[in-house]
mmCIF file of C-alpha atoms in Angstrom:
data_model
loop_
_atom_site.group_PDB
_atom_site.id
_atom_site.type_symbol
_atom_site.label_atom_id
_atom_site.label_comp_id
_atom_site.label_asym_id
_atom_site.label_seq_id
_atom_site.Cartn_x
_atom_site.Cartn_y
_atom_site.Cartn_z
ATOM 1 C CA UNK A 9 -43.365 110.821 30.621
ATOM 2 C CA UNK A 10 -41.614 113.897 29.325
ATOM 3 C CA UNK A 11 -37.797 113.652 29.263
ATOM 4 C CA UNK A 12 -35.651 116.618 30.188
ATOM 5 C CA UNK A 13 -32.794 117.569 27.894
ATOM 6 C CA UNK A 14 -30.112 116.497 30.342
ATOM 7 C CA UNK A 15 -31.611 113.035 30.517
ATOM 8 C CA UNK A 16 -30.578 112.585 26.930
ATOM 9 C CA UNK A 17 -26.782 113.353 27.617
ATOM 10 C CA UNK A 18 -24.894 110.097 28.013
ATOM 11 C CA UNK A 19 -22.635 109.614 31.099
ATOM 12 C CA UNK A 20 -18.906 110.184 30.465
ATOM 13 C CA UNK A 21 -17.005 107.089 29.519
ATOM 14 C CA UNK A 22 -14.461 105.856 32.069
ATOM 15 C CA UNK A 23 -10.869 106.881 31.396
ATOM 16 C CA UNK A 24 -8.947 104.326 29.437
ATOM 17 C CA UNK A 25 -6.656 102.076 31.449
ATOM 18 C CA UNK A 26 -3.611 103.405 29.598
ATOM 19 C CA UNK A 27 -4.316 106.957 30.816
ATOM 20 C CA UNK A 28 -4.523 105.784 34.420
ATOM 21 C CA UNK A 29 -1.233 103.985 34.064
ATOM 22 C CA UNK A 30 0.401 107.131 32.710
ATOM 23 C CA UNK A 31 -0.787 109.119 35.721
ATOM 24 C CA UNK A 32 0.513 106.463 38.105
ATOM 25 C CA UNK A 33 3.872 106.407 36.365
ATOM 26 C CA UNK A 34 4.100 110.206 36.445
ATOM 27 C CA UNK A 35 3.356 110.283 40.179
ATOM 28 C CA UNK A 36 5.902 107.545 40.835
ATOM 29 C CA UNK A 37 8.517 109.374 38.782
ATOM 30 C CA UNK A 38 7.900 112.550 40.778
ATOM 31 C CA UNK A 39 8.301 110.638 44.037
ATOM 32 C CA UNK A 40 11.533 109.074 42.801
ATOM 33 C CA UNK A 41 12.864 112.446 41.700
ATOM 34 C CA UNK A 42 12.073 113.936 45.113
ATOM 35 C CA UNK A 43 13.733 110.996 46.852
ATOM 36 C CA UNK A 44 16.796 111.378 44.625
ATOM 37 C CA UNK A 45 17.061 115.082 45.437
ATOM 38 C CA UNK A 46 16.706 114.439 49.164
ATOM 39 C CA UNK A 47 19.176 111.564 49.029
ATOM 40 C CA UNK A 48 21.646 113.656 47.068
ATOM 41 C CA UNK A 49 21.326 116.509 49.534
ATOM 42 C CA UNK A 50 21.892 114.180 52.467
ATOM 43 C CA UNK A 51 24.809 112.500 50.721
ATOM 44 C CA UNK A 52 26.426 115.846 49.954
ATOM 45 C CA UNK A 53 25.970 116.947 53.558
ATOM 46 C CA UNK A 54 27.615 113.769 54.829
ATOM 47 C CA UNK A 55 30.448 114.153 52.321
ATOM 48 C CA UNK A 56 30.987 117.841 53.016
ATOM 49 C CA UNK A 57 30.824 117.699 56.829
ATOM 50 C CA UNK A 58 34.392 116.367 57.297
ATOM 51 C CA UNK A 59 35.659 118.981 54.852
ATOM 52 C CA UNK A 60 33.918 121.807 56.696
ATOM 53 C CA UNK A 61 34.604 120.627 60.239
ATOM 54 C CA UNK A 62 37.906 118.866 59.523
ATOM 55 C CA UNK A 63 38.962 115.297 60.176
ATOM 56 C CA UNK A 64 39.060 114.705 63.958
ATOM 57 C CA UNK A 65 42.495 114.228 65.482
ATOM 58 C CA UNK A 66 43.233 110.719 66.743
ATOM 59 C CA UNK A 67 43.097 110.226 70.504
ATOM 60 C CA UNK A 68 46.222 109.069 72.341
ATOM 61 C CA UNK A 69 47.626 109.128 75.872
ATOM 62 C CA UNK A 70 50.689 111.444 75.786
ATOM 63 C CA UNK A 71 52.488 109.528 78.546
ATOM 64 C CA UNK A 72 52.105 106.212 76.724
ATOM 65 C CA UNK A 73 53.208 107.830 73.470
ATOM 66 C CA UNK A 74 56.286 109.255 75.201
ATOM 67 C CA UNK A 75 57.377 105.822 76.403
ATOM 68 C CA UNK A 76 56.887 104.363 72.938
ATOM 69 C CA UNK A 77 59.024 107.122 71.435
ATOM 70 C CA UNK A 78 61.731 106.373 73.985
ATOM 71 C CA UNK A 79 61.670 102.768 72.814
ATOM 72 C CA UNK A 80 62.238 103.985 69.251
ATOM 73 C CA UNK A 81 65.227 106.165 70.171
ATOM 74 C CA UNK A 82 66.715 103.382 72.293
ATOM 75 C CA UNK A 83 66.464 101.018 69.334
ATOM 76 C CA UNK A 84 68.249 103.590 67.190
ATOM 77 C CA UNK A 85 70.969 104.052 69.812
ATOM 78 C CA UNK A 86 71.530 100.313 70.063
ATOM 79 C CA UNK A 87 71.960 100.134 66.289
ATOM 80 C CA UNK A 88 74.410 103.051 66.182
ATOM 81 C CA UNK A 89 77.177 100.998 67.758
ATOM 82 C CA UNK A 90 79.008 103.989 69.274
ATOM 83 C CA UNK A 91 80.241 102.822 72.695
ATOM 84 C CA UNK A 92 82.489 105.864 73.180
ATOM 85 C CA UNK A 93 79.714 108.403 72.584
ATOM 86 C CA UNK A 94 78.585 110.446 75.579
ATOM 87 C CA UNK A 95 75.424 112.418 76.398
ATOM 88 C CA UNK A 96 75.573 115.991 75.122
ATOM 89 C CA UNK A 97 73.691 119.062 76.280
ATOM 90 C CA UNK A 98 70.997 119.627 73.705
ATOM 91 C CA UNK A 99 68.394 122.348 73.102
ATOM 92 C CA UNK A 100 64.813 121.145 73.556
ATOM 93 C CA UNK A 101 66.117 117.831 74.819
ATOM 94 C CA UNK A 102 63.942 115.281 76.562
ATOM 95 C CA UNK A 103 60.294 114.377 76.293
ATOM 96 C CA UNK A 104 58.177 117.199 74.908
ATOM 97 C CA UNK A 105 54.433 117.662 74.364
ATOM 98 C CA UNK A 106 53.286 120.813 72.624
ATOM 99 C CA UNK A 107 50.561 121.947 70.282
ATOM 100 C CA UNK A 108 52.052 124.796 68.241
ATOM 101 C CA UNK A 109 51.940 122.666 65.077
ATOM 102 C CA UNK A 110 48.506 121.187 65.796
ATOM 103 C CA UNK A 111 46.090 123.630 64.204
ATOM 104 C CA UNK A 112 42.323 123.746 63.938
ATOM 105 C CA UNK A 113 41.211 121.682 60.966
ATOM 106 C CA UNK A 114 38.479 122.113 58.395
ATOM 107 C CA UNK A 115 37.381 124.630 55.778
ATOM 108 C CA UNK A 116 35.661 126.685 58.476
ATOM 109 C CA UNK A 117 39.142 127.705 59.715
ATOM 110 C CA UNK A 118 40.764 128.378 56.348
ATOM 111 C CA UNK A 119 40.514 132.128 56.811
ATOM 112 C CA UNK A 120 42.773 131.788 59.861
ATOM 113 C CA UNK A 121 45.507 129.916 57.994
ATOM 114 C CA UNK A 122 47.018 133.057 56.554
ATOM 115 C CA UNK A 123 47.801 134.693 59.885
ATOM 116 C CA UNK A 124 51.269 134.432 61.422
ATOM 117 C CA UNK A 125 50.160 132.223 64.288
ATOM 118 C CA UNK A 126 47.078 130.181 63.332
ATOM 119 C CA UNK A 127 45.029 128.969 66.297
ATOM 120 C CA UNK A 128 46.044 125.732 67.959
ATOM 121 C CA UNK A 129 43.496 122.970 68.319
ATOM 122 C CA UNK A 130 42.617 122.818 72.039
ATOM 123 C CA UNK A 131 43.525 119.586 73.774
ATOM 124 C CA UNK A 132 45.786 118.444 70.926
ATOM 125 C CA UNK A 133 49.574 117.991 71.212
ATOM 126 C CA UNK A 134 52.476 116.356 69.413
ATOM 127 C CA UNK A 135 54.904 114.350 71.559
ATOM 128 C CA UNK A 136 58.625 114.029 70.826
ATOM 129 C CA UNK A 137 61.766 112.565 72.385
ATOM 130 C CA UNK A 138 65.095 114.233 71.584
ATOM 131 C CA UNK A 139 68.619 113.885 72.910
ATOM 132 C CA UNK A 140 72.156 114.375 71.664
ATOM 133 C CA UNK A 141 75.437 112.512 71.623
ATOM 134 C CA UNK A 142 78.924 113.988 71.794
ATOM 135 C CA UNK A 143 82.231 112.523 70.724
ATOM 136 C CA UNK A 144 80.906 111.258 67.397
ATOM 137 C CA UNK A 145 83.279 112.270 64.574
ATOM 138 C CA UNK A 146 81.768 112.428 61.111
ATOM 139 C CA UNK A 147 83.900 109.476 60.027
ATOM 140 C CA UNK A 148 82.186 107.362 62.713
ATOM 141 C CA UNK A 149 78.733 108.874 62.272
ATOM 142 C CA UNK A 150 78.361 107.920 58.611
ATOM 143 C CA UNK A 151 78.744 104.142 59.047
ATOM 144 C CA UNK A 152 76.693 104.394 62.261
ATOM 145 C CA UNK A 153 73.758 105.884 60.348
ATOM 146 C CA UNK A 154 74.005 103.067 57.832
ATOM 147 C CA UNK A 155 73.798 100.548 60.669
ATOM 148 C CA UNK A 156 70.676 102.295 61.964
ATOM 149 C CA UNK A 157 69.140 102.290 58.498
ATOM 150 C CA UNK A 158 69.643 98.552 58.145
ATOM 151 C CA UNK A 159 68.399 97.740 61.653
ATOM 152 C CA UNK A 160 65.305 99.965 61.607
ATOM 153 C CA UNK A 161 64.140 98.956 58.122
ATOM 154 C CA UNK A 162 64.255 95.355 59.310
ATOM 155 C CA UNK A 163 61.848 96.417 62.074
ATOM 156 C CA UNK A 164 59.369 97.842 59.557
ATOM 157 C CA UNK A 165 60.566 101.435 59.317
ATOM 158 C CA UNK A 166 60.705 103.148 55.924
ATOM 159 C CA UNK A 167 63.470 105.550 54.878
ATOM 160 C CA UNK A 168 62.103 108.953 53.814
ATOM 161 C CA UNK A 169 65.414 110.839 53.506
ATOM 162 C CA UNK A 170 69.025 109.719 53.641
ATOM 163 C CA UNK A 171 72.031 111.989 53.141
ATOM 164 C CA UNK A 172 75.247 110.237 54.076
ATOM 165 C CA UNK A 173 77.819 111.526 51.611
ATOM 166 C CA UNK A 174 81.111 113.049 52.869
ATOM 167 C CA UNK A 175 80.614 116.074 50.603
ATOM 168 C CA UNK A 176 77.352 117.006 52.356
ATOM 169 C CA UNK A 177 77.325 119.556 55.162
ATOM 170 C CA UNK A 178 75.374 117.155 57.376
ATOM 171 C CA UNK A 179 74.706 113.457 57.422
ATOM 172 C CA UNK A 180 71.050 112.749 58.073
ATOM 173 C CA UNK A 181 68.735 109.760 58.221
ATOM 174 C CA UNK A 182 64.952 110.122 58.426
ATOM 175 C CA UNK A 183 62.509 107.252 58.758
ATOM 176 C CA UNK A 184 58.808 106.723 59.317
ATOM 177 C CA UNK A 185 56.854 103.811 60.733
ATOM 178 C CA UNK A 186 54.023 103.351 58.206
ATOM 179 C CA UNK A 187 50.507 103.684 59.540
ATOM 180 C CA UNK A 188 51.543 105.117 62.913
ATOM 181 C CA UNK A 189 52.415 108.764 62.329
ATOM 182 C CA UNK A 190 55.784 108.107 64.008
ATOM 183 C CA UNK A 191 59.064 109.454 62.606
ATOM 184 C CA UNK A 192 62.688 108.970 63.607
ATOM 185 C CA UNK A 193 65.640 111.156 62.637
ATOM 186 C CA UNK A 194 69.379 111.127 63.238
ATOM 187 C CA UNK A 195 71.425 114.178 62.218
ATOM 188 C CA UNK A 196 75.097 115.115 62.574
ATOM 189 C CA UNK A 197 76.146 118.577 63.776
ATOM 190 C CA UNK A 198 79.483 120.396 63.982
ATOM 191 C CA UNK A 199 81.601 119.588 66.989
ATOM 192 C CA UNK A 200 81.282 115.813 66.576
ATOM 193 C CA UNK A 201 77.680 115.821 67.749
ATOM 194 C CA UNK A 202 74.735 113.656 66.736
ATOM 195 C CA UNK A 203 71.043 114.272 67.388
ATOM 196 C CA UNK A 204 68.568 111.428 67.857
ATOM 197 C CA UNK A 205 64.868 112.380 67.755
ATOM 198 C CA UNK A 206 61.522 110.602 67.503
ATOM 199 C CA UNK A 207 58.207 112.347 66.875
ATOM 200 C CA UNK A 208 54.540 111.352 67.000
ATOM 201 C CA UNK A 209 51.756 113.013 65.033
ATOM 202 C CA UNK A 210 49.347 115.457 66.637
ATOM 203 C CA UNK A 211 46.763 113.684 68.785
ATOM 204 C CA UNK A 212 44.008 114.691 71.184
ATOM 205 C CA UNK A 213 44.685 113.655 74.761
ATOM 206 C CA UNK A 214 41.845 111.950 76.673
ATOM 207 C CA UNK A 215 39.730 113.777 79.218
ATOM 208 C CA UNK A 216 41.271 113.531 82.658
ATOM 209 C CA UNK A 217 44.881 113.556 81.406
ATOM 210 C CA UNK A 218 47.098 115.021 84.175
ATOM 211 C CA UNK A 219 48.348 118.509 83.297
ATOM 212 C CA UNK A 220 51.255 120.546 84.619
ATOM 213 C CA UNK A 221 51.233 124.145 85.820
ATOM 214 C CA UNK A 222 51.384 125.388 82.225
ATOM 215 C CA UNK A 223 48.336 123.374 81.195
ATOM 216 C CA UNK A 224 50.372 120.891 79.150
ATOM 217 C CA UNK A 225 50.052 117.107 79.541
ATOM 218 C CA UNK A 226 52.391 115.785 82.194
ATOM 219 C CA UNK A 227 54.933 113.362 80.766
ATOM 220 C CA UNK A 228 57.128 110.769 82.470
ATOM 221 C CA UNK A 229 60.601 111.758 83.589
ATOM 222 C CA UNK A 230 62.788 111.433 80.478
ATOM 223 C CA UNK A 231 65.543 108.859 80.406
ATOM 224 C CA UNK A 232 68.409 107.946 78.113
ATOM 225 C CA UNK A 233 69.770 104.518 77.165
ATOM 226 C CA UNK A 234 71.333 102.636 80.063
ATOM 227 C CA UNK A 235 74.782 102.756 78.468
ATOM 228 C CA UNK A 236 74.697 106.548 78.434
ATOM 229 C CA UNK A 237 73.667 106.629 82.098
ATOM 230 C CA UNK A 238 76.878 104.821 82.984
ATOM 231 C CA UNK A 239 75.253 101.567 84.105
ATOM 232 C CA UNK A 240 77.669 99.555 81.988
ATOM 233 C CA UNK A 241 80.561 101.243 83.833
ATOM 234 C CA UNK A 242 79.130 100.554 87.276
ATOM 235 C CA UNK A 243 77.984 104.144 87.881
ATOM 236 C CA UNK A 244 74.718 105.072 89.509
ATOM 237 C CA UNK A 245 71.978 105.454 86.896
ATOM 238 C CA UNK A 246 70.172 107.899 89.152
ATOM 239 C CA UNK A 247 72.827 110.584 88.641
ATOM 240 C CA UNK A 248 71.634 111.365 85.130
ATOM 241 C CA UNK A 249 67.900 111.094 85.802
ATOM 242 C CA UNK A 250 65.775 114.185 86.373
ATOM 243 C CA UNK A 251 63.962 114.370 89.713
ATOM 244 C CA UNK A 252 60.897 112.161 89.898
ATOM 245 C CA UNK A 253 57.681 113.729 88.741
ATOM 246 C CA UNK A 254 59.295 116.387 86.541
ATOM 247 C CA UNK A 255 57.652 115.332 83.307
ATOM 248 C CA UNK A 256 59.048 117.263 80.366
ATOM 249 C CA UNK A 257 56.868 119.548 78.309
ATOM 250 C CA UNK A 258 57.523 121.572 75.219
ATOM 251 C CA UNK A 259 58.628 125.100 74.539
ATOM 252 C CA UNK A 260 60.499 125.435 77.801
ATOM 253 C CA UNK A 261 64.008 125.255 76.258
ATOM 254 C CA UNK A 262 65.445 127.719 73.787
ATOM 255 C CA UNK A 263 66.937 126.312 70.580
#
């Protein structure tokens, strides 16, 4: 039988095992590299999202926060030890909820930070409780602030600023309750007056929160310590209470 030329060409030898292993390793390395890129992209997106969108505000009921702030100012009043002090008319006094200092968060809103009035975050307010005392001479206010400092630090508050020297224009005590966003301040003013104020950090109020005619969260009727309402002197405590249902809101009183 005559053989054709191609019958004389031997079949190709199978690829060595080492070459196959190299191809497998190369393919696996490519898959790992792709997975690393995808994982890195996802990780960056997860890391960057809070920076771009901003950390969400905590959620809190403004009415409940208001009552807690009243508890803080009552504790401060009890520690003052000023039985002869009387309520004083005070600008922006009472329970207040307003959002002028609660701005939109995140890098996406950075371009709006430079304007005079940056946009407020909708549905977010800061609650405060403020009232004033009269008949508090500086000589009585200074030791009273020291009594408050001692009492409130024993309750877990931390002093952030304390100016109580006679050569200072004002005596002032500022504290914070760690981990809560709550602050408390007591400041002397000319005319033998003393301001007591507690503030909560900006927080988003829950859906369904009752609002007033201005669209602000409705707060409970503000109250002052019982001693200042005259209960210890046998007077009617109702005389110094606002009418029921007139929850205080912010930015209604001029400074």
